XYZ file of C-alpha atoms in Angstrom:
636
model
C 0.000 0.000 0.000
C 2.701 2.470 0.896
C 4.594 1.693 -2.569
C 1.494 2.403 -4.375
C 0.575 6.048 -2.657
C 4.552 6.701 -3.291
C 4.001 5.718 -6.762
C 1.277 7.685 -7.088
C 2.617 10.648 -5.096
C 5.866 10.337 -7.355
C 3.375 11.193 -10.749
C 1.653 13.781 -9.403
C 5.148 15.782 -8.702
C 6.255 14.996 -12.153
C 2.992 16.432 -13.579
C 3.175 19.291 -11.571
C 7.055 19.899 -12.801
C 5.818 19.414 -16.462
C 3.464 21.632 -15.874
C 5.400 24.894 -14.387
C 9.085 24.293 -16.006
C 8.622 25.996 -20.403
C 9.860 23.186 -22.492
C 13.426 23.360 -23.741
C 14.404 22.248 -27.291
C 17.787 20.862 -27.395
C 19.945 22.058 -30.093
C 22.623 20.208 -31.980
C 26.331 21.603 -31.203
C 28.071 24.063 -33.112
C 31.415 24.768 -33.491
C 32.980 26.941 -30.840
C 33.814 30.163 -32.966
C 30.440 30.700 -34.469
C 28.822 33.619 -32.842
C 25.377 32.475 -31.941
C 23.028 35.807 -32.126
C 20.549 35.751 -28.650
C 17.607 37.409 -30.631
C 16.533 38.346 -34.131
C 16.355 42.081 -34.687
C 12.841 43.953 -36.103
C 13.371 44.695 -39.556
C 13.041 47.980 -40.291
C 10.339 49.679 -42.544
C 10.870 50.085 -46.408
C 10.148 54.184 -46.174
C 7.072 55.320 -49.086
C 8.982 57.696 -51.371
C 7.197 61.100 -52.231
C 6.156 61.345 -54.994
C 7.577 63.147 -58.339
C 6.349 66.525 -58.512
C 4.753 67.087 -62.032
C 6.514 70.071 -63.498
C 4.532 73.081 -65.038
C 3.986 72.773 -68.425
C 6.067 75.238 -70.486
C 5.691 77.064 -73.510
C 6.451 75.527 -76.788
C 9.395 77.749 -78.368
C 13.004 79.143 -77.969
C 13.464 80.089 -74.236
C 15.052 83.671 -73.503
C 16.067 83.007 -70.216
C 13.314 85.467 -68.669
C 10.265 83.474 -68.688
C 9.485 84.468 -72.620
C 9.475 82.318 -75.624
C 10.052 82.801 -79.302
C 8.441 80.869 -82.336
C 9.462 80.955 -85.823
C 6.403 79.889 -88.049
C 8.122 81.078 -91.599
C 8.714 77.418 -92.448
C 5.174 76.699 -91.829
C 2.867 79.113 -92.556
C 3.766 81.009 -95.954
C 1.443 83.730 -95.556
C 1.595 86.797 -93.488
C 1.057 87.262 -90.156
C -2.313 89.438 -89.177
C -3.498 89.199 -86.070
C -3.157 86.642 -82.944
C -6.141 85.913 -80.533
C -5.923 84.342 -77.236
C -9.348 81.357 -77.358
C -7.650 80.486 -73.707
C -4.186 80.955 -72.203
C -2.740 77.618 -73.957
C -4.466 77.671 -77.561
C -4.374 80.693 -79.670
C -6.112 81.614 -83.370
C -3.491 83.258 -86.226
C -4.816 84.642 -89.117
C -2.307 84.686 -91.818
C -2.877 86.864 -95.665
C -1.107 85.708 -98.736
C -1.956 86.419 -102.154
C -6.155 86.913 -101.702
C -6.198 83.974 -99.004
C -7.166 83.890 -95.571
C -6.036 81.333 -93.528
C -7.427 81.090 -90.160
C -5.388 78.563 -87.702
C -5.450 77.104 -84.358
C -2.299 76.317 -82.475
C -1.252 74.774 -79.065
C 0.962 77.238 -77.502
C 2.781 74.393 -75.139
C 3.237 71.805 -77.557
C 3.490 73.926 -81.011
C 0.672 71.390 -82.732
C -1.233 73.214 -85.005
C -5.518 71.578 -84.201
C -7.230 73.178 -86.717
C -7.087 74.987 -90.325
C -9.422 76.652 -92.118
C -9.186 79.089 -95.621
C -11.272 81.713 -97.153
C -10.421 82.831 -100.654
C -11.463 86.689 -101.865
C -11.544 88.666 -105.269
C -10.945 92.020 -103.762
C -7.472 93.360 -102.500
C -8.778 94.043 -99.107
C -6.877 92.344 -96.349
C -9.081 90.150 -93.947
C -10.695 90.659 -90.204
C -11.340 88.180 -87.910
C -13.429 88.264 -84.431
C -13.525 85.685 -81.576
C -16.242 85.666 -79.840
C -17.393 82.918 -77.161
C -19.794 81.203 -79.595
C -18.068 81.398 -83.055
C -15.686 83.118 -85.301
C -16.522 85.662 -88.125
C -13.659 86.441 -90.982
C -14.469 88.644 -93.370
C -12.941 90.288 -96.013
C -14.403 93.752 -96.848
C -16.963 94.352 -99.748
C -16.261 90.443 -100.880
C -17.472 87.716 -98.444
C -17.994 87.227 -94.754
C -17.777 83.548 -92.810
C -19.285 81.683 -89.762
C -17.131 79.652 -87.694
C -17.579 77.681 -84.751
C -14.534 77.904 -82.407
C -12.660 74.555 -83.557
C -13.051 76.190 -87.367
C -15.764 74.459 -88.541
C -17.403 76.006 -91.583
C -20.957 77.106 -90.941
C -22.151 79.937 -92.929
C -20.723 82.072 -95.912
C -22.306 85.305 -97.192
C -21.466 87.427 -100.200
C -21.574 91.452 -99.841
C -22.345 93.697 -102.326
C -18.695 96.162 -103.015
C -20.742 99.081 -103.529
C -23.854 99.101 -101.105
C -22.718 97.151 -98.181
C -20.300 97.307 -95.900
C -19.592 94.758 -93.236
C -18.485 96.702 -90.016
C -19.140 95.079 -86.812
C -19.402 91.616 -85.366
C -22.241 90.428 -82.435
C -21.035 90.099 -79.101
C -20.541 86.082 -79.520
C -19.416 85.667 -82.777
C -22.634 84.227 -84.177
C -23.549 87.653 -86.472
C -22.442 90.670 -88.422
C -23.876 93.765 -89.141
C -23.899 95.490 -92.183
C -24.327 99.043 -92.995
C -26.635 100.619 -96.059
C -27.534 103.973 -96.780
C -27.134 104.534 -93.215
C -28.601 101.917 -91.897
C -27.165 99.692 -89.663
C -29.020 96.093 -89.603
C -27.872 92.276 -88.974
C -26.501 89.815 -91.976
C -27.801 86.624 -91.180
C -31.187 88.031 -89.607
C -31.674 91.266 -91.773
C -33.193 93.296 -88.898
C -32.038 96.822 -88.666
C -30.726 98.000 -85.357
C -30.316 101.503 -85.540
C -31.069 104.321 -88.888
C -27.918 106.262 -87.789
C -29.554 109.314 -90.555
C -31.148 110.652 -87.182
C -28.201 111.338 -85.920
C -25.837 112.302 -88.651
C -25.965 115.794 -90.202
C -26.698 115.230 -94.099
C -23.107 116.522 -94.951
C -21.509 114.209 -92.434
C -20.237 110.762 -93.397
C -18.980 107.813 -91.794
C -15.569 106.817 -92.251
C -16.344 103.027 -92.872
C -12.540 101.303 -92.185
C -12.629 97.841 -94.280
C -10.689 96.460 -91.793
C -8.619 96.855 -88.518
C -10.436 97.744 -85.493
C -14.439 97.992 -86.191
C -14.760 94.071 -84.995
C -15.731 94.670 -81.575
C -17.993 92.991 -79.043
C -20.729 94.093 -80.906
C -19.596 97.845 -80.674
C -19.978 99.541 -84.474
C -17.483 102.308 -84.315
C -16.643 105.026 -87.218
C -15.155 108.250 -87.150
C -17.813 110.405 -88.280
C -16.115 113.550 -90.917
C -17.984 116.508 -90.745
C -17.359 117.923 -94.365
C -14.562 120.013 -93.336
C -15.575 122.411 -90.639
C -13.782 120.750 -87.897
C -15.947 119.188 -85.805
C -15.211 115.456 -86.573
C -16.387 112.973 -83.884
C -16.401 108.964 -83.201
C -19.194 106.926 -83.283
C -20.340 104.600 -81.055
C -23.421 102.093 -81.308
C -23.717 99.163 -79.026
C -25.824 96.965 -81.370
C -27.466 95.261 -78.247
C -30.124 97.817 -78.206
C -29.077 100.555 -80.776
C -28.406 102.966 -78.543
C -25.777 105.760 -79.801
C -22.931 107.664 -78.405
C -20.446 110.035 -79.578
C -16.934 111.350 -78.115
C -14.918 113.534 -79.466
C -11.938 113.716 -82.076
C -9.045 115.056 -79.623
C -6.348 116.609 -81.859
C -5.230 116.312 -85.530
C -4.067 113.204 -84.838
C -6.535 110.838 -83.167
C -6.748 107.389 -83.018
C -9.061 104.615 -81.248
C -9.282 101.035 -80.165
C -12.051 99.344 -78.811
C -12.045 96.040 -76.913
C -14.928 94.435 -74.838
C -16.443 97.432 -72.969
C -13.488 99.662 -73.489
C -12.897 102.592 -75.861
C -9.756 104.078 -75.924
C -8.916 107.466 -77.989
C -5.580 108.718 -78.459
C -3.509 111.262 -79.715
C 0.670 112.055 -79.442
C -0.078 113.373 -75.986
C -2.838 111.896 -73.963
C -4.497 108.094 -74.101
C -8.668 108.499 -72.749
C -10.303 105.372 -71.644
C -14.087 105.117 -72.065
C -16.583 102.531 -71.523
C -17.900 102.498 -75.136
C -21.246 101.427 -74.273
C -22.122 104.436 -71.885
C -20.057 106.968 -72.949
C -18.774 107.109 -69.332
C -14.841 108.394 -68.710
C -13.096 105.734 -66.555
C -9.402 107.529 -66.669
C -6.827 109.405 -69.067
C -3.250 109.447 -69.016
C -1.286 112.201 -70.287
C 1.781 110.390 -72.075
C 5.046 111.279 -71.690
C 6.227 109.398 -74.652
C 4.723 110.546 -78.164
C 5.147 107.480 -80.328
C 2.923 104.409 -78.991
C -0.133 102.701 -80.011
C -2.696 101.399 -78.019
C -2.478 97.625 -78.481
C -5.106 95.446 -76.126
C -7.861 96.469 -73.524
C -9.045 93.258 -71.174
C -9.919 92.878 -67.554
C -9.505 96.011 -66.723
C -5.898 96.565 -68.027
C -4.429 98.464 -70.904
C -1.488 97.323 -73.003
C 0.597 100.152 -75.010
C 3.679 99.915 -77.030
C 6.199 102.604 -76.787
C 8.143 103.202 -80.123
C 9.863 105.933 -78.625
C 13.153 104.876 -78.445
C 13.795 101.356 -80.913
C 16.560 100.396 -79.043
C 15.152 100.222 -75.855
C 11.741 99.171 -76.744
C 9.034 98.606 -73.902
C 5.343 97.855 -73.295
C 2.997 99.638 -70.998
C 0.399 97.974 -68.807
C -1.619 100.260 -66.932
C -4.770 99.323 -64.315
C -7.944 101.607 -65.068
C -9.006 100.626 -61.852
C -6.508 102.689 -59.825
C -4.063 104.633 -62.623
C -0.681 102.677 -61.987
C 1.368 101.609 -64.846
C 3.865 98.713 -64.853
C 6.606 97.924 -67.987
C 7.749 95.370 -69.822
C 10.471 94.964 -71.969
C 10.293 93.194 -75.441
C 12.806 92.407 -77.811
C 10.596 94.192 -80.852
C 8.383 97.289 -81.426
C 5.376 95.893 -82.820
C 2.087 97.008 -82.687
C 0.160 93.573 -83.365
C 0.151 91.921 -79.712
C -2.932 90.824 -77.026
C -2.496 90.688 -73.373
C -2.842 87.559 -71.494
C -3.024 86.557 -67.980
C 0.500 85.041 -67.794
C 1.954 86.252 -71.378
C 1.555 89.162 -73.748
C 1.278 87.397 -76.993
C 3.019 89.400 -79.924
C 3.488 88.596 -84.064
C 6.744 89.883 -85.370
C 7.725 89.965 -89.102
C 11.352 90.637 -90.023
C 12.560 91.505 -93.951
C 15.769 91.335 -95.479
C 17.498 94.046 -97.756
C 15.256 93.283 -100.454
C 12.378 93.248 -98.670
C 11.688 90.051 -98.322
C 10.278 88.031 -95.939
C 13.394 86.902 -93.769
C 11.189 85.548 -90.864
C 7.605 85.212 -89.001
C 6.065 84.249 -85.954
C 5.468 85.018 -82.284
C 7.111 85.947 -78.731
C 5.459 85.065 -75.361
C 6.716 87.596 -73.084
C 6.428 86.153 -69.643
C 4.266 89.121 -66.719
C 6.513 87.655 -64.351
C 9.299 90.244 -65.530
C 7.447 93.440 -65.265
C 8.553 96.365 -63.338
C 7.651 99.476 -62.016
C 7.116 102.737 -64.101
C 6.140 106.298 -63.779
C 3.439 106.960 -66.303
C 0.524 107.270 -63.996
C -2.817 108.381 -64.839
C -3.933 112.552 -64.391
C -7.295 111.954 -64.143
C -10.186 109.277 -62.528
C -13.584 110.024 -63.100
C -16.751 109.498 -64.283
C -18.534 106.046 -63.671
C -19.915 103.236 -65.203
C -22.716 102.796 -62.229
C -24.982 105.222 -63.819
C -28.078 106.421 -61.818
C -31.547 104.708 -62.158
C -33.081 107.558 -63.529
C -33.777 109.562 -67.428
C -31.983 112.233 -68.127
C -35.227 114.613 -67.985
C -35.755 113.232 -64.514
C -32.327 113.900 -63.074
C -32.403 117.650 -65.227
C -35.073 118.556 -63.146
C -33.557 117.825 -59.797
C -30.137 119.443 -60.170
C -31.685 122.616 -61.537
C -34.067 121.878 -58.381
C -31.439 121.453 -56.425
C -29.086 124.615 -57.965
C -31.513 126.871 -58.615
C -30.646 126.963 -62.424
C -32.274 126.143 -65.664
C -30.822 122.474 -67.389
C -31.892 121.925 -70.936
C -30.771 118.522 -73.077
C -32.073 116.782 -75.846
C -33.362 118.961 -78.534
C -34.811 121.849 -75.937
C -31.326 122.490 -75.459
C -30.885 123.728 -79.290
C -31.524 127.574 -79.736
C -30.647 130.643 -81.842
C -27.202 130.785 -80.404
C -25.573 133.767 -81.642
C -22.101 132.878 -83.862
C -22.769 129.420 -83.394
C -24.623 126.708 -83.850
C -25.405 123.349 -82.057
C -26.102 119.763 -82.679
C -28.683 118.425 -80.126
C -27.269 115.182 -77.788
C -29.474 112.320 -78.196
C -27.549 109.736 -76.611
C -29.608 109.126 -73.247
C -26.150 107.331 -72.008
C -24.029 109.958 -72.641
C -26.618 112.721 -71.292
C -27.119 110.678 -67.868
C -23.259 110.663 -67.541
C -22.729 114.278 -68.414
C -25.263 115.586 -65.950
C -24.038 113.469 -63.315
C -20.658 115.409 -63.932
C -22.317 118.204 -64.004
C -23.970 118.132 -60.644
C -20.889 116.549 -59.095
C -18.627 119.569 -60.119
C -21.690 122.180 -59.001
C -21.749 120.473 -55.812
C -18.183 122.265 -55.091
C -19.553 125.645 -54.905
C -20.513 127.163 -51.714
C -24.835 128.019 -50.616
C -25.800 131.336 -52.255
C -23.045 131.427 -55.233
C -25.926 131.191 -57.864
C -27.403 133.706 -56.312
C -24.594 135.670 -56.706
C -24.630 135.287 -60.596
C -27.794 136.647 -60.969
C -27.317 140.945 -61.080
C -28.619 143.685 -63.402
C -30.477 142.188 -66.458
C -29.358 139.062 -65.857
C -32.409 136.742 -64.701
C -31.302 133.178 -64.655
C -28.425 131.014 -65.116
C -28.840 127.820 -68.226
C -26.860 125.253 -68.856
C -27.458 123.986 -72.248
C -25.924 120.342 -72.816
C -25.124 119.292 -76.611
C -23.037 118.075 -79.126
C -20.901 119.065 -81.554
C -20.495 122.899 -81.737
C -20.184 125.038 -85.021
C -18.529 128.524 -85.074
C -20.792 130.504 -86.985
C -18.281 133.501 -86.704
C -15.149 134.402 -88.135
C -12.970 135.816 -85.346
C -13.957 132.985 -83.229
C -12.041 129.295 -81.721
C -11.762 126.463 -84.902
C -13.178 123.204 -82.439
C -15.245 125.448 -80.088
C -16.257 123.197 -76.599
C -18.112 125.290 -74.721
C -19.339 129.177 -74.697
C -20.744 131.389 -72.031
C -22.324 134.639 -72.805
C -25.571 136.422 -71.529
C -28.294 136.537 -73.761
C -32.030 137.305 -73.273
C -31.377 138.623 -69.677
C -29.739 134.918 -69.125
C -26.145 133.536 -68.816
C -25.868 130.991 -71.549
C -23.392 128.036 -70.515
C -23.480 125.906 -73.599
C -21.374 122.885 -73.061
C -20.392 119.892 -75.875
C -20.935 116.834 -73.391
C -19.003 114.465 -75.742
C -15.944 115.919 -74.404
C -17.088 114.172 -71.048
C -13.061 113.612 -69.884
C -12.853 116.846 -69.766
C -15.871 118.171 -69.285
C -15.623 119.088 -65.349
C -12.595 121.660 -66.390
C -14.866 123.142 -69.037
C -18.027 123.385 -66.539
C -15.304 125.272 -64.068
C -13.757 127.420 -66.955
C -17.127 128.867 -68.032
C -18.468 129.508 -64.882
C -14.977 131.397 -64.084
C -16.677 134.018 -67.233
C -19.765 134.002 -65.753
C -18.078 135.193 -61.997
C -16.123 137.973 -64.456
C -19.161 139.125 -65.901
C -20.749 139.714 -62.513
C -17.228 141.405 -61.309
C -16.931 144.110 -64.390
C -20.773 144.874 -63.337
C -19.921 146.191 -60.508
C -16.841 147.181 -60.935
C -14.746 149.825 -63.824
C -11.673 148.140 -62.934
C -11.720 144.626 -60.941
C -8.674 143.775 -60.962
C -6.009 146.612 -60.848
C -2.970 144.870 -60.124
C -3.454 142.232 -62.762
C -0.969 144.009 -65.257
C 1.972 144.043 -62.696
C 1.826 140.283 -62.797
C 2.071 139.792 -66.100
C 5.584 139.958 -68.082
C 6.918 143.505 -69.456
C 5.600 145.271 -72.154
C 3.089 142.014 -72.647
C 0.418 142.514 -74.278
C -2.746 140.120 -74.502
C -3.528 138.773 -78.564
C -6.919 140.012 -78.058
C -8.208 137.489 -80.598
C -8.686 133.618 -81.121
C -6.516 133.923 -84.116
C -3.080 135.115 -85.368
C -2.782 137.306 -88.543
C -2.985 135.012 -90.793
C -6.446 133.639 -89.134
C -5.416 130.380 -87.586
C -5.888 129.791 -84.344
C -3.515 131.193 -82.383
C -0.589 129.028 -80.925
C 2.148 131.357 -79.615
C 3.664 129.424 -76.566
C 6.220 132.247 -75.737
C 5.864 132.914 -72.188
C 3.944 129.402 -72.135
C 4.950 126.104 -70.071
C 5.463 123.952 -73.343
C 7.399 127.290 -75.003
C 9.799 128.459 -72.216
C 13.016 126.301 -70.562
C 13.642 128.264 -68.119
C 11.343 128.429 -65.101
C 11.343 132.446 -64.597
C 10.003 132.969 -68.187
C 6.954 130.720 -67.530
C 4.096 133.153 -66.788
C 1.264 131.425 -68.579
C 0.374 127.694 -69.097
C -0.802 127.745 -72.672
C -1.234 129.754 -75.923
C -4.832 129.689 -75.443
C -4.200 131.865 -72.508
C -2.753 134.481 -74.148
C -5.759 135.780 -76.331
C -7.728 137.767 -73.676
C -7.277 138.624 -70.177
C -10.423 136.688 -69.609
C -9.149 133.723 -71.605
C -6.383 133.716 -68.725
C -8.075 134.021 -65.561
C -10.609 131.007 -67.046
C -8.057 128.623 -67.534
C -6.618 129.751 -64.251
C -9.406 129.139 -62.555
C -9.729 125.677 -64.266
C -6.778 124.397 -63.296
C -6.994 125.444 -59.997
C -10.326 123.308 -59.714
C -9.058 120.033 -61.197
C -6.014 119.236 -59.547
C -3.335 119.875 -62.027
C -1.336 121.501 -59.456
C 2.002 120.756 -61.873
C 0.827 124.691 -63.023
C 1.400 126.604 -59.657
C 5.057 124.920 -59.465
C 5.689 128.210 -61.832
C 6.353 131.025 -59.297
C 4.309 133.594 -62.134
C 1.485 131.565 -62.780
C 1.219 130.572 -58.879
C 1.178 134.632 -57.645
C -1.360 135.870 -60.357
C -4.016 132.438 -59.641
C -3.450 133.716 -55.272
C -4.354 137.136 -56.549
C -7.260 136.063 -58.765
C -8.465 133.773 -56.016
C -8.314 136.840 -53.523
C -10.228 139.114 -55.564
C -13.183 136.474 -55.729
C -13.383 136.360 -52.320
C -12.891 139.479 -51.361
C -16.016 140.507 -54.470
C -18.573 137.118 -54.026
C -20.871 137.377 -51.050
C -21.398 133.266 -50.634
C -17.428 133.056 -51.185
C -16.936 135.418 -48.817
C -19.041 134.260 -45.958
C -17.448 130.763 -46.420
C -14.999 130.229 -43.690
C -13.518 127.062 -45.407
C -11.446 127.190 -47.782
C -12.423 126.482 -51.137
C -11.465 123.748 -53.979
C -10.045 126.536 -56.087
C -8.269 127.683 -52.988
C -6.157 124.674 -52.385
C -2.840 126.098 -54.292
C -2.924 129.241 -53.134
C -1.084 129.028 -49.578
């Protein structure tokens, strides 16, 4: 019995043991100098790599090392190059001229493949137009033939013109019609429905300059310059064939050009660049140039692109903001004038020519916006507005004379027996709305009670008479007359041209500046005694609009633009040299629109303080203003 509970108690233990004691596995020996490793290390992770960034896609073309790109197209495009056009900033459209043939193509700016082609052949010798719009593509050639595209160059519609009695002149605002223009009347190709009979608006010895090519396509803006048969008084049309309404802005200088793009007009001469928006007739800025050979090349988004000829071996573009005035350059390897502003690249053609004239090579730079810089050229004026007021021009007549106490007259009322001149009534409700919302803006800056003061002796009432296009009727008077103010039937007469709306706050300020004279020589034999003593020796005033042989006078001795030397400066123009009262109006002019560049002339500065002084010393409401006043802001 005892054996079998020590047998038993003898399992139990080794059950127990087996139980508590991890199991060892034996190995095999090894030889003594192999190093036996006590525990496997973790591997380590097999890091992700980042991935490959994808580089920007560049430009097809020669690189210039600044971000630009040239392409030679000689070898594949025979013909010459017209015109570019951006359809988006990697594809652009070329139209190309040789011998009578249009050829219209489309071309991948990164990867140089041309997509599409298309050809239009003509009879005449006219060279051919082309507008993109955002629907389709109209190429014309003038008096021949005008064709439909769709935007891949797809052939839709083609439609003969008649040389003699039509003229194609404007495309619609997508590129999916033309207009044509007949006997004066302006009407749609494909639909034949007239827009607008321009006769009512046209003298009958006017005529439109009808351009067969260049820039009338537009955004559906018909533009001509509008010849007046010789009496000087030429002006620019404007119809936005949307609704057929009509505007008109003036020809500024002998030389006078104009672009228009989208909603912008632009109309230059050698000095000055005006910015419009073409469908209201509204001034958005102007910038007085200090370079005189440049054209206006592209209008977009707000910006303006200009190409300075002015010196070839330094050529440069322009790119000024309308928004604020502020200018930036760029440089460019070329002067030409056939380029269109992008949002990364100005796009420009070039053409070069050998001694023979011949064509030595064609094609196009991409000059990269990343290399702009800084410039100068800012812009002298910002005014005027696109936001127009809710209201007709009758209705907002009424409440500034309401609010003025004056008499406003537009539209045909405004059209009386002026003496020595004549007027043609403004019919443009656009350009009316924005000139009397000038108007009252530039009243606005005269103190309570100065109307009042106007009115003395016969003189019952002040009128401002808003028109168009003045014509001298006299002989002794100004060529291009703007504005006159005069009394007449117990009433001083303010006539004012309100299609010279960029300037048209200066004018307002000039002729009011006769009207305070008239009411000073009423009262007074001698108003202003001292005025001789500030003017230079022995000078005497032209006493006339024109010199002896009856041109308008231009004398600029004694003038900023005739004089180098600071001390001889005593005047700021020739026009202020005819009469005394020719001087103390543009004076007064300047003084109330900011060009302060004048009173940086020590003689011009002392005689505008002593014609400010006598004003207030001689106008009650001027007098009784303890403020000073806008035309007092030079004058410390």
């Amino acid at each position: 019995m005892k054996k079998r509970l020590l047998g038993i108690l003898l399992i139990l233990v080794c059950l127990f043991s087996c139980a508590c004691v991890p199991s060892v596995t034996v190995s095999p020996a090894v030889p003594t100098d192999t190093v036996v490793p006590t525990a496997v290390p973790t591997p380590t992770p097999t890091p992700t790599p980042e991935p490959t960034p994808t580089p920007e896609p560049t430009p097809f073309g020669e690189a210039d090392g600044r971000g630009g790109y040239a392409v030679s197209l000689l070898d594949q495009y025979a013909g010459y190059p017209m015109s570019a056009h951006l359809m988006n900033e990697k594809e652009a459209l070329f139209l190309f001229h040789e011998n009578n043939e249009g050829i219209l193509v489309l071309r991948d700016l990164y990867s140089g493949v041309e997509t599409a082609r298309a050809t239009c052949k003509s009879e005449t010798y006219f060279t051919p137009e082309v507008y993109v719009g955002d629907k389709g593509i109209v190429l014309f050639f003038s008096h021949d033939c005008v064709r439909f595209y769709d935007r891949r160059l797809n052939l839709l519609e083609e439609y003969p013109l008649a040389p003699e009695e039509e003229t194609l002149y404007s495309a619609n605002y997508d590129g999916t019609d033309a207009y044509i223009i007949k006997d004066r009347k302006v009407s749609t190709l494909r639909g034949q429905k007239e827009i607008c009979d321009l006769n009512g608006y046209l003298l009958e010895d006017e005529y439109l300059y009808l351009e067969p090519c260049g820039c009338c396509l537009s955004d559906g803006i018909l533009t001509a310059r509008v010849y007046s048969g010789g009496n000087g008084t030429d002006r620019y049309l404007f119809l936005d064939t949307s609704d057929g309404a009509v505007s008109f802005l003036p020809v500024d200088g002998s030389y006078s050009s104009y672009l228009v793009c989208g909603d912008y007009a632009a109309i230059y001469t050698d000095l000055s660049v005006t910015v419009y928006d073409a469908r209201h007739a509204g001034l958005l800025s102007r910038y007085d140039m200090d370079i005189s050979y440049y054209d206006v090349l592209d209008i977009r988004d707000g910006q303006m692109m200009i190409i300075s000829f002015e010196d070839p071996n330094i050529p440069r573009i322009l790119i000024c903001r309308l928004e604020d005035g502020s200018c930036v350059t760029l440089e460019t390897p070329r002067t030409e004038n056939r380029a269109v502003l992008g949002d990364e690249f100005v796009l420009m053609l070039y053409t070069d020519y050998d001694p023979d004239y011949e064509r030595a090579d064609a094609g196009y730079l991409l000059l990269s916006l990343e290399n702009v810089s800084p410039c100068n050229q800012k812009s002298i004026l910002m005014r005027g507005s696109t936001d127009l007021p809710q209201k007709s021009g009758k209705q907002l007549a009424e409440e500034i004379a309401e609010k003025y106490g004056v008499e406003i007259h537009i539209g045909f009322d405004a059209i009386r027996y002026f003496p020595d001149f004549a007027a043609i009534p403004l019919l443009s409700e656009a350009t009316t709305i924005a000139a009397l919302t000038e108007l009252d803006n530039t009243l606005a800056e005269f103190p309570e009670g100065f109307f009042d003061d106007l009115i003395y002796g016969s003189t019952k009432s002040i009128g401002f008479y808003l028109t168009s296009t003045l014509i001298q009727g006299s002989e002794v008077g100004t060529s291009n007359p703007i504005a006159f103010s005069f009394e007449w039937r117990n009433q001083r007469m303010i006539v004012l041209n309100a299609d010279y709306l960029y300037q048209f706050r200066a004018t307002i300020a000039h002729e009011l500046m006769h009207a305070i004279e008239g009411r000073l020589w009423y009262y007074s034999s001698n108003p202003f005694p001292k005025w001789k003593s500030y003017l230079p020796k022995n000078f005497g005033y032209n006493n006339s609009y024109q010199d002896k042989h009856g041109n308008d006078y231009s004398d600029t001795t004694y003038t900023i633009s005739g004089e180098e030397k600071e001390d001889r400066v005593y005047f700021t123009d020739a026009y202020s040299k005819t009469f005394a009262g020719e001087d103390r109006s543009r004076l007064f002019e300047h003084l109330f629109c900011d060009t302060e560049y004048c009173f940086n002339y020590a003689h011009i500065r002392d005689r505008a303080v002593y014609l400010c002084q006598i004003i207030r010393e001689n106008l009650p409401s001027v007098r009784n203003c303890p403020d000073k006043l806008i035309w007092e802001r030079f004058t410390e």
